[in-house]
XYZ file of C-alpha atoms in Angstrom:
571
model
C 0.000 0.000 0.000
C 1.209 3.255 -0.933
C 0.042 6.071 1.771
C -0.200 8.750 -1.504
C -3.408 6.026 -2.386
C -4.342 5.428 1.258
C -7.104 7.714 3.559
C -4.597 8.743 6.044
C -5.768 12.013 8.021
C -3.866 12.743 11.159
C -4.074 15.828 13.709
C -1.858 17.712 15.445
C -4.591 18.290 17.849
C -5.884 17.143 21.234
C -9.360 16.707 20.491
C -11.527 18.143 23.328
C -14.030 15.755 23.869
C -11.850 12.819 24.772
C -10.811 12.157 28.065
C -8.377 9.310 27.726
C -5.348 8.416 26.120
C -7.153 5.778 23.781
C -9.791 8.340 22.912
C -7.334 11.180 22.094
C -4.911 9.119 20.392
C -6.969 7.447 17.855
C -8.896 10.496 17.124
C -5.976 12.057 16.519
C -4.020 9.500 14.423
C -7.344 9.779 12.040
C -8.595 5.688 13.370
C -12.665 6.724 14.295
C -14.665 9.618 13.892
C -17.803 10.611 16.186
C -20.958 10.252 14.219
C -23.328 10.816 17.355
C -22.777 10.024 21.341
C -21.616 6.631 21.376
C -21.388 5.840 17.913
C -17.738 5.853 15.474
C -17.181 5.381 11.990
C -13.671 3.324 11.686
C -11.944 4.983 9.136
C -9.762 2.841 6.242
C -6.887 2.827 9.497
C -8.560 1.848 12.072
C -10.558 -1.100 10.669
C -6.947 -2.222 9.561
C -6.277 -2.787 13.156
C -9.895 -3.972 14.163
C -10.016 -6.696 11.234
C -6.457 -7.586 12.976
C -7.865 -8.232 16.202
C -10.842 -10.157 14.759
C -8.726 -12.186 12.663
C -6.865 -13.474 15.673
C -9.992 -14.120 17.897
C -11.763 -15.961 14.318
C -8.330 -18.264 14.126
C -8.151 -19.344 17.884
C -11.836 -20.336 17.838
C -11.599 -22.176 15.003
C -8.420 -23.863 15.832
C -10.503 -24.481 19.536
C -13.174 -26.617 17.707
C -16.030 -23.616 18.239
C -18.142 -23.260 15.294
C -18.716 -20.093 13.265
C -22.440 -18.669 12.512
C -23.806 -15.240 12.514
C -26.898 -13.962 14.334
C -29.169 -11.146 13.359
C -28.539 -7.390 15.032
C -32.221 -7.084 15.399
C -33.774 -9.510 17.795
C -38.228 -10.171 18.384
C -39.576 -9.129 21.723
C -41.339 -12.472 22.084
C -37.619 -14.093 22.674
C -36.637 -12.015 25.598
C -40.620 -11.822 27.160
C -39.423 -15.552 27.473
C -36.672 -15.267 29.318
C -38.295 -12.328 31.455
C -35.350 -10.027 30.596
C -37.376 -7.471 28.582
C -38.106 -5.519 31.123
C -35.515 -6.959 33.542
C -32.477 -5.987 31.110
C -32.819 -2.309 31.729
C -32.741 0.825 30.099
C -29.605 -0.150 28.130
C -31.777 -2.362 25.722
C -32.952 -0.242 23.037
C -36.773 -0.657 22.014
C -37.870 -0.663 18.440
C -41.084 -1.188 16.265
C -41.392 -2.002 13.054
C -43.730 -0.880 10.710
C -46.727 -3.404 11.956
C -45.753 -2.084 15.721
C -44.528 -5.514 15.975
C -41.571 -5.256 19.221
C -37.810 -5.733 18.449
C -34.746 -4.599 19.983
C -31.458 -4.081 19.009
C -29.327 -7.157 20.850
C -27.086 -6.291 23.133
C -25.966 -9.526 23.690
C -27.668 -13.116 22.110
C -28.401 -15.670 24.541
C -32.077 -15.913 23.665
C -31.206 -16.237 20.202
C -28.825 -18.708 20.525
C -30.736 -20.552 22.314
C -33.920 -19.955 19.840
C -31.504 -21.173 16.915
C -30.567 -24.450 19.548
C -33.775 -25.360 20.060
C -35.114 -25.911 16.645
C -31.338 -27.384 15.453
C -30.691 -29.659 18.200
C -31.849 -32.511 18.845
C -29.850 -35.685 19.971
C -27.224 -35.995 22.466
C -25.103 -37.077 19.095
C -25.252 -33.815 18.373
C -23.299 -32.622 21.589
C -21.308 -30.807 22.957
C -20.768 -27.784 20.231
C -19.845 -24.419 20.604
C -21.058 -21.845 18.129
C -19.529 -18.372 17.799
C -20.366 -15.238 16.118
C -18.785 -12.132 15.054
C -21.135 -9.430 14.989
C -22.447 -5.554 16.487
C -24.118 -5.177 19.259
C -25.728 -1.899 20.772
C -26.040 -1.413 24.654
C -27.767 2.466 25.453
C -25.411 3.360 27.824
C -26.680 6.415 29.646
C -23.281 8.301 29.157
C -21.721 6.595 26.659
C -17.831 7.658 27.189
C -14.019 7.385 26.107
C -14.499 6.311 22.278
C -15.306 3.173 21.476
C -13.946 2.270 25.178
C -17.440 2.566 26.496
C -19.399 2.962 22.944
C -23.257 2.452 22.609
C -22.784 -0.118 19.468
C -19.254 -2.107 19.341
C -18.326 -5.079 17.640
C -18.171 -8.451 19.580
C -17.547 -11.884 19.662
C -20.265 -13.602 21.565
C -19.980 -17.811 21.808
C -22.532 -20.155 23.439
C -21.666 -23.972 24.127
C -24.790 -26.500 24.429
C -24.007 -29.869 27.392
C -25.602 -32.723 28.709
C -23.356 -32.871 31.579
C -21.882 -30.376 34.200
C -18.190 -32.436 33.538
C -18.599 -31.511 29.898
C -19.680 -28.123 30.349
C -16.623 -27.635 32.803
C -14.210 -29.251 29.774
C -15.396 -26.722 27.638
C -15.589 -23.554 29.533
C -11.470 -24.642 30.699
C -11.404 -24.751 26.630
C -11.979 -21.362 25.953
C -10.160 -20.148 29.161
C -7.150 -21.237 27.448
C -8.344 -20.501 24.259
C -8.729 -16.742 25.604
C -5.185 -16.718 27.197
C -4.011 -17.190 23.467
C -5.401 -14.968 21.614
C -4.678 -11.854 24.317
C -0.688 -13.713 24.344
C -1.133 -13.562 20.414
C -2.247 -10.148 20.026
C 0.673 -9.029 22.285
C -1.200 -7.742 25.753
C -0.288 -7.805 29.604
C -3.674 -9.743 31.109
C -4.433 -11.572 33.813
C -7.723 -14.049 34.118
C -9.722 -12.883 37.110
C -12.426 -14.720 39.353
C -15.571 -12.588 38.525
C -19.114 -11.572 39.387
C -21.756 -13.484 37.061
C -23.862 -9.955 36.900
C -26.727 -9.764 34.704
C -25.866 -12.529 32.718
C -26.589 -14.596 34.938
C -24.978 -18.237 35.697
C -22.558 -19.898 37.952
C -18.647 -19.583 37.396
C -17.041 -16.725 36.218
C -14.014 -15.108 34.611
C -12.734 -12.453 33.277
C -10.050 -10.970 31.363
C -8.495 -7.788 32.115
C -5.815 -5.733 30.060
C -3.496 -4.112 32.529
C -3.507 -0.465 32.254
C -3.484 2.653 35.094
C -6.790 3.994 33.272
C -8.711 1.187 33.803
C -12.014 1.169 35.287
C -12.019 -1.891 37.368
C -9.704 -2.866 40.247
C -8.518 -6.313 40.505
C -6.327 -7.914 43.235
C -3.842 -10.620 42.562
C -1.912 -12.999 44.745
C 1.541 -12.170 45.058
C 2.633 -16.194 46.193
C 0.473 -18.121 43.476
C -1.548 -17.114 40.251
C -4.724 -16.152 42.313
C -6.555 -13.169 41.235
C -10.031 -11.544 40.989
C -12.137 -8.573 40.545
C -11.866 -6.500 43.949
C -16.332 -6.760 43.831
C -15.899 -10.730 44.545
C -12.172 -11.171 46.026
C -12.456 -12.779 49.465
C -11.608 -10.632 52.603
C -10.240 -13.646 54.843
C -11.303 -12.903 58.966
C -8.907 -11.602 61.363
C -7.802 -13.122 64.248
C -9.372 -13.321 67.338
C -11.254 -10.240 69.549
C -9.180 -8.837 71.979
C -10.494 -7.620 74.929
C -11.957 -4.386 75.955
C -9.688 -1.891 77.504
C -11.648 1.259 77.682
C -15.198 2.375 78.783
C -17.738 3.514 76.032
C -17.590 7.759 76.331
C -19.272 10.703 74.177
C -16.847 12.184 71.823
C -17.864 15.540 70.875
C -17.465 16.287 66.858
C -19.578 19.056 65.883
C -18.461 19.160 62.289
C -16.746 16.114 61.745
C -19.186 13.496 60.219
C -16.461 11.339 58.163
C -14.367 8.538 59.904
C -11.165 10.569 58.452
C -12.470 13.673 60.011
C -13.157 11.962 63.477
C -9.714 9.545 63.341
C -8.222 13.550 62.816
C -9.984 14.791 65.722
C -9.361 12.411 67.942
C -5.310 11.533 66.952
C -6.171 7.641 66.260
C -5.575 5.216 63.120
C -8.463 5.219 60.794
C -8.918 1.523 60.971
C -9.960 1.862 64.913
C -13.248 3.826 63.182
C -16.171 2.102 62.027
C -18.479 3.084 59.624
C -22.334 2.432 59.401
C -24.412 2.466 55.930
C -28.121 2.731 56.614
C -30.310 0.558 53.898
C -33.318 -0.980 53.613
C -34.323 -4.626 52.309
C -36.690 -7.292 53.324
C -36.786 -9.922 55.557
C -38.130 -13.119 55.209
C -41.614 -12.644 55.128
C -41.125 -9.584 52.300
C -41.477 -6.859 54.555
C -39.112 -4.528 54.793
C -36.059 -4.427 57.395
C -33.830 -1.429 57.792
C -29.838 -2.438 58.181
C -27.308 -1.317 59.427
C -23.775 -2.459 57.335
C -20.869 -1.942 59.471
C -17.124 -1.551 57.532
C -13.902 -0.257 59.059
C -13.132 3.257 58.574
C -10.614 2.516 55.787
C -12.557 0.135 53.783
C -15.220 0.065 51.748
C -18.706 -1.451 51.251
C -18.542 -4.039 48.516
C -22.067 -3.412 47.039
C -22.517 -6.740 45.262
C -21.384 -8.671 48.312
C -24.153 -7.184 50.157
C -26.417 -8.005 47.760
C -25.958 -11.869 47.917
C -27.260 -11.758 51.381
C -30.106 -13.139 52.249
C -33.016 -10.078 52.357
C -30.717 -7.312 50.825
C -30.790 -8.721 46.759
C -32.861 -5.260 45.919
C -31.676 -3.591 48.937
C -31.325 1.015 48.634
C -29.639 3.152 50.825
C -32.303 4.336 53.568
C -34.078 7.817 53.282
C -33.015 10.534 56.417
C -36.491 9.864 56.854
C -36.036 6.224 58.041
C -32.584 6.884 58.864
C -34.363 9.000 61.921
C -37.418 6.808 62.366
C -34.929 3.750 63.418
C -31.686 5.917 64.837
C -33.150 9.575 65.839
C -30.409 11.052 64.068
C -29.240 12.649 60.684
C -26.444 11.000 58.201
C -22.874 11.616 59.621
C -23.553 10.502 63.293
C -25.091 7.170 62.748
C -24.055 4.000 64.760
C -25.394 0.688 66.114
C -25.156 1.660 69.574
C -28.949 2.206 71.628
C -31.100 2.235 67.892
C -34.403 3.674 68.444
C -36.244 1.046 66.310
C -35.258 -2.308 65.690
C -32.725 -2.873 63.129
C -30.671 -5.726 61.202
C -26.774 -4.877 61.900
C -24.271 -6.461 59.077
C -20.903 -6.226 60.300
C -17.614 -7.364 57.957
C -15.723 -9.444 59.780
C -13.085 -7.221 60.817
C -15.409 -5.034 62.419
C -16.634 -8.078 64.174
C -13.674 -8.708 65.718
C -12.758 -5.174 66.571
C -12.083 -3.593 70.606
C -12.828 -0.149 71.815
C -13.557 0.856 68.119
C -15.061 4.337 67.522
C -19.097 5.259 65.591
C -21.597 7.529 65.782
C -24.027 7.944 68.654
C -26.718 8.495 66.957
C -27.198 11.963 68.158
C -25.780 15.370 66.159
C -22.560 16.197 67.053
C -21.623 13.981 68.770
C -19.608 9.743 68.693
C -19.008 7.341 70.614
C -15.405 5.970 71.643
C -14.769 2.460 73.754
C -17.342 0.794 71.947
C -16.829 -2.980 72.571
C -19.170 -5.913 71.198
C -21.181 -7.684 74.106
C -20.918 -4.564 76.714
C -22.431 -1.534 74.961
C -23.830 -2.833 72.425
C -25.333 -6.690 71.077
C -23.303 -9.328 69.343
C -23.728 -8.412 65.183
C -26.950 -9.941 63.914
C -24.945 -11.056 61.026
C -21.154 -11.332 60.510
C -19.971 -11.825 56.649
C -17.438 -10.140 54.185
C -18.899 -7.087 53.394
C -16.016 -5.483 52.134
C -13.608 -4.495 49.372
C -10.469 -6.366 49.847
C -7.056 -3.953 50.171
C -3.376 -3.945 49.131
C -1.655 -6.180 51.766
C -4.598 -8.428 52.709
C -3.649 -12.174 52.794
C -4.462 -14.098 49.486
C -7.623 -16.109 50.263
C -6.170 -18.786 48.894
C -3.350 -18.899 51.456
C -0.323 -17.510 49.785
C 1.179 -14.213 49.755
C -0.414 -11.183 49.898
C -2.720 -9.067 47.871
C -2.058 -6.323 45.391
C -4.160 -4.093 43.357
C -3.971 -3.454 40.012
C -6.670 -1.098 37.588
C -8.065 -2.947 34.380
C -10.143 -2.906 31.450
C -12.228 -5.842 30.979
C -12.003 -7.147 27.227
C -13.123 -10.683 27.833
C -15.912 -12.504 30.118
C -17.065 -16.525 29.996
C -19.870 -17.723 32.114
C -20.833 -20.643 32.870
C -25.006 -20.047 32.406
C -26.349 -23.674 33.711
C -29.628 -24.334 32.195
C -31.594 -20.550 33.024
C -31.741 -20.109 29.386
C -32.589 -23.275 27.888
C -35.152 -24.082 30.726
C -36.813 -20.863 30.612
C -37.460 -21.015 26.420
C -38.084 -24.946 26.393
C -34.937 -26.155 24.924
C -34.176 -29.972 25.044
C -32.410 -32.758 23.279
C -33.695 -35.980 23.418
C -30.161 -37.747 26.020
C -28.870 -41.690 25.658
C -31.840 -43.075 27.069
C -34.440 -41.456 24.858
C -35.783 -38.832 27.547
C -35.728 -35.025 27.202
C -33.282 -33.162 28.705
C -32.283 -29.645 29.496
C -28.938 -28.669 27.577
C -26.783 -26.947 30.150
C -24.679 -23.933 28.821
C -21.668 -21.950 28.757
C -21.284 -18.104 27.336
C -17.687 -16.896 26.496
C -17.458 -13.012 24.774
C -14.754 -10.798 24.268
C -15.010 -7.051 23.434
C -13.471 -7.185 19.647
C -13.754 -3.374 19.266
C -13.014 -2.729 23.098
C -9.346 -4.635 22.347
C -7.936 -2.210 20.308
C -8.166 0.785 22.684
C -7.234 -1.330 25.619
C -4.416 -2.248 23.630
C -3.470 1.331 23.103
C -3.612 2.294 26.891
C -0.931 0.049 27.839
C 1.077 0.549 24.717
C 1.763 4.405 24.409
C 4.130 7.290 24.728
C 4.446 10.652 24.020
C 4.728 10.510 20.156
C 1.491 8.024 19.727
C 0.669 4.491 19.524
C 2.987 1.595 20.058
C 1.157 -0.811 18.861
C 1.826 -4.694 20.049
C 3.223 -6.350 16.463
C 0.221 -8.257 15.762
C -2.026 -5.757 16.103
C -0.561 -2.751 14.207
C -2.177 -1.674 10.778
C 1.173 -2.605 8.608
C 4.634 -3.887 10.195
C 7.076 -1.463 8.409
C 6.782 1.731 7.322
C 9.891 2.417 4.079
C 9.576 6.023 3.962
C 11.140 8.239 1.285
C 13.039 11.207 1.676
C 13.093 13.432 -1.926
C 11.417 10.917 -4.066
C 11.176 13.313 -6.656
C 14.334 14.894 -6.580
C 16.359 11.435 -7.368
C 14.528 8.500 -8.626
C 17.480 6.007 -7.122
C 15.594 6.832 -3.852
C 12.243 5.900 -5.585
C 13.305 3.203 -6.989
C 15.371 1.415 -3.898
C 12.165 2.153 -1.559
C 10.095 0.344 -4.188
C 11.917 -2.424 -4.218
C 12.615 -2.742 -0.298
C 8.586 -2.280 -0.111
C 8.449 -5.285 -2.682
C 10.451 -7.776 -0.909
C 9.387 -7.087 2.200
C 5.839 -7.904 1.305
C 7.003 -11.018 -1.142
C 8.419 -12.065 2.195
C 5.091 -12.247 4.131
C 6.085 -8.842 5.798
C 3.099 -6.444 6.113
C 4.806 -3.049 4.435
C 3.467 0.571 3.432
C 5.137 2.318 1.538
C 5.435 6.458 2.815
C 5.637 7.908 -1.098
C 3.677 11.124 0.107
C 6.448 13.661 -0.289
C 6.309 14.842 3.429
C 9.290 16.678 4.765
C 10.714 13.842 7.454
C 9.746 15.544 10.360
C 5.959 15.565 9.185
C 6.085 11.977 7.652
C 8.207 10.555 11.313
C 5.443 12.164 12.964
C 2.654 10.489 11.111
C 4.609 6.874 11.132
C 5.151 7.479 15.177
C 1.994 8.237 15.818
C -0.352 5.273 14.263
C 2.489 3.434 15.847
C 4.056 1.449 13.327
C 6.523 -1.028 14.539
C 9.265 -0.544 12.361
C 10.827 2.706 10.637
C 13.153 1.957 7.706
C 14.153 5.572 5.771
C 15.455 5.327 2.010
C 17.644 8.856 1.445
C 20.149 9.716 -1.283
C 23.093 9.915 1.125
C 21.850 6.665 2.862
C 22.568 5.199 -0.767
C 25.817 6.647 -1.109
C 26.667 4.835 1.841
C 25.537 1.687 1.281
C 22.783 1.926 4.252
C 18.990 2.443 5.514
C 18.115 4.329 8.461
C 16.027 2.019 10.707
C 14.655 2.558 13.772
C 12.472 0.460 16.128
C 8.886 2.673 17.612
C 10.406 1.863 20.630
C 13.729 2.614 20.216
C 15.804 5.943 21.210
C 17.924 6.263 18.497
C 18.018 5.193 14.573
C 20.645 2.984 13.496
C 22.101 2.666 9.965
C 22.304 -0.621 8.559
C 23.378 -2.804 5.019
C 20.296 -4.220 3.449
C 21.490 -7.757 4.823
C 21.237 -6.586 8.738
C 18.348 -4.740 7.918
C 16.744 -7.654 6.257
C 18.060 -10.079 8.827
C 16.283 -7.367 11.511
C 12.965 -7.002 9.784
C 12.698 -11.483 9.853
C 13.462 -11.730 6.281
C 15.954 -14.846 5.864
């Protein structure tokens, strides 16, 4: 490809609207363009790179045994009334109607078609286990859609669904694409780690997912640093402390007029924030339905982990409590609130840390004003409930035993579930099993973000040029740029025929015949992040050499067309 024929529009510019490195750098190196909130055209560059990323993802599926098919954008309302999720799904499932007010939507993910297309294709045991796969755009409405096609309202996925008669099968599989995952994210050239995950509104039993390692991403995970152990902070395991100690203080009033945080008290009062405790006021139901007010107790320097509290029993729709009720139960305002003397009864959740805390500091439920010397048993009853409650931290033990725990940010590119039988029992799908009987396929869900790759790719591969794009994934390998073309035609002429080998040897080259001055065209090749820099000049001739230089190398180096040839993988 000659860039002189090629739709290569860069900017000098730091567009406005974007707010992270991804965002900013492939607006700027011309790879998408904003047609409305949410939504990108992929210019002539950028697809280069997206078709890269899908190619790898289409040959490790294959190669894994998964079968390719391709499923319709637009999906019938009568599919998801069946599963229950068209109302459950949210406002992120965009609503359509065709022109006989018939209901569609526009899938933002396809287990009820997959399922739909199993039902009426499958029909034996014989014809188990198979995984199909499929390549295709989905659209999720998100309410602020955000950082280019990072958090985009359509994006291009892969989305695979395996069909079992038995949980040991479905187990072989799922392990199948875990590995299969690991080698397309090794393939394409990315720091990742597999994390234990949250099922979420997909529903299902085990869960991972797969993170790209970058400081901008949005979700926290915490890794083991004595074994390969590591999961997203919402379901990592805080493991209990050791045993209560014993009181050595009396309960007393602390007066804090102003000071409604735990930092603000610890400050007051000269003490470590983790002798604080901190109450969250919600409301759930019990176990009759009606509703409970609770009290969830963390230490002053952790946090609530919301989807822990959730899987406990009474608090799967819990809210945070109104001032209102907050008063009605504890006769005081947000900011003073504590467990000590409520004024109504109420359900107190404390993490287990806090359960096994000693003269530990909360609110007294009056303005102004907390209480210090608080110790379990005396002042106060024994926690109704003790579970983890909590966000793990850098430096708590490994739940599995060894090392300790670090925290690391990243962006999730890759999820598998394994779903059970919620889907296929809930639209009637069966396969007749070796005995003759019906039976309930049980299934497995594996996606990965094809779009959402490439600009997780780019935050972890960046510097202040541009792009440095991972080898696999950049749009062409080497860049043989010409300096005065048209000013000696020896130039012209070498370049062409270094572009011409290099691609007769399988070598992905474009060929820079724009005219640029060199500071321009380095600029451009820098910053879409092209591996490889290889400059043909008229003293570089004289000489006997190219100027090559690595994206991310310091310096050029001059070298004979055998070194250079031997350096680009040419034998």
């Amino acid at each position: 490809m000659r860039l002189s024929r090629f739709h290569l529009h860069t900017s000098k510019e730091t567009p406005a609207e974007a707010e992270i490195i991804s965002h900013k750098l492939m607006l700027k190196a011309g790879m998408i363009r904003k047609l409305a909130a949410g939504l990108y055209t992929w210019s002539p560059l950028g697809l280069r790179v997206l078709r890269k990323v899908e190619r790898a993802v289409r040959e490790e599926m294959d190669a894994a045994g998964a079968i390719e098919l391709l499923m319709p954008t637009i999906q019938p309302q009568e599919l998801w009334e069946e599963t229950g999720r068209w109302e459950k799904f949210g406002g992120q499932l965009l609503k359509i109607k065709d022109r006989k007010e018939a209901g569609y939507c526009y899938g933002p993910t396809a287990e009820e078609v997959i399922t739909d297309f199993a039902r009426s294709e499958l029909a034996s045991y014989k014809q188990l286990p198979v995984n199909f796969y499929n390549i295709q755009t989905k659209f999720r409405d998100e309410i602020r859609p955000r950082f280019g096609v990072m958090r985009a309202r359509e994006f291009l996925m892969k989305d695979a669904y395996s069909f079992h008669l038995t949980e040991e099968d479905l187990g072989r599989e799922y392990r199948n694409m875990y590995d299969t995952y690991g080698r397309i994210f090794q393939r394409l050239g990315l720091k990742f780690r597999a994390v234990f995950a949250d099922t979420g509104a997909i529903g299902g039993s085990a869960s991972h997912e797969f993170h790209v390692l970058a400081d901008s991403g949005e979700d926290a995970i915490a890794f083991s640093s004595g074994s390969d152990y590591a999961a997203n902070v919402e379901l990592a395991q805080a493991l209990a402390p050791g045993a209560r100690a014993a009181a050595s203080e009396q309960m007393r009033r602390i007066d804090t007029p102003v000071q409604k945080t735990c930092e603000d008290v610890a400050a007051l009062m000269g003490i470590d924030l983790a002798r604080t405790v901190k109450s969250v006021a919600l409301t759930g139901e019990d176990a009759d339905g009606q509703p409970q007010f609770v009290l969830a107790l963390v230490r002053g320097d952790h946090v609530v982990n919301e989807i822990k509290l959730a899987k406990l029993a009474g608090l799967g729709n819990y809210r945070l409590a109104t001032e209102g009720e907050i008063d009605a139960h504890l006769g005081s305002e947000p900011g003073f609130l504590g467990p000590v003397a409520p004024r109504a009864p109420i359900r107190v959740v404390a993490d287990r840390s806090v359960a096994a805390m000693a003269d530990f500091v909360v609110g007294a439920n009056e303005k102004g004003f907390h209480l210090a010397g608080v110790n379990w048993g005396r002042d106060l009853p024994e926690p109704d409930e003790v579970a983890d409650i909590r966000n793990v931290v850098e430096g708590d033990a490994s739940p599995d035993g060894q090392g300790t725990l670090s925290i690391a940010r990243g962006i999730e590119v890759g999820h598998v579930f394994q779903l059970g039988r919620k889907y296929a029992e809930a639209m009637q799908c069966t396969v007749l099993d070796e005995t003759g009987r019906a039976s309930v396929p049980l299934m497995g869900c594996y996606g990965i973000g094809v779009s959402r790759i490439v600009a997780a790719a780019i935050e972890q591969n960046f510097d202040a040029n541009g792009i440095v794009w991972p080898e696999a994934m950049a749009p062409w390998h080497v860049a043989v740029c010409m300096i005065n073309p048209k000013n000696d035609p020896a130039v012209s002429d070498a370049a062409q025929a270094l572009y011409d080998e290099l691609n007769a040897a399988g070598i992905e080259a474009v060929l820079d015949d724009r005219g640029l001055r060199p500071g321009a065209m380095f600029a451009d090749i820098e910053l879409i992040g092209i591996p490889h820099r290889v400059v043909v000049s008229e003293r570089g001739l004289a000489s006997g050499s190219f100027e090559y230089r690595h994206r991310r190398a310091s310096e050029a180096e001059n070298l004979d067309r055998a070194a250079l040839l031997a350096r680009l993988g040419v034998a």
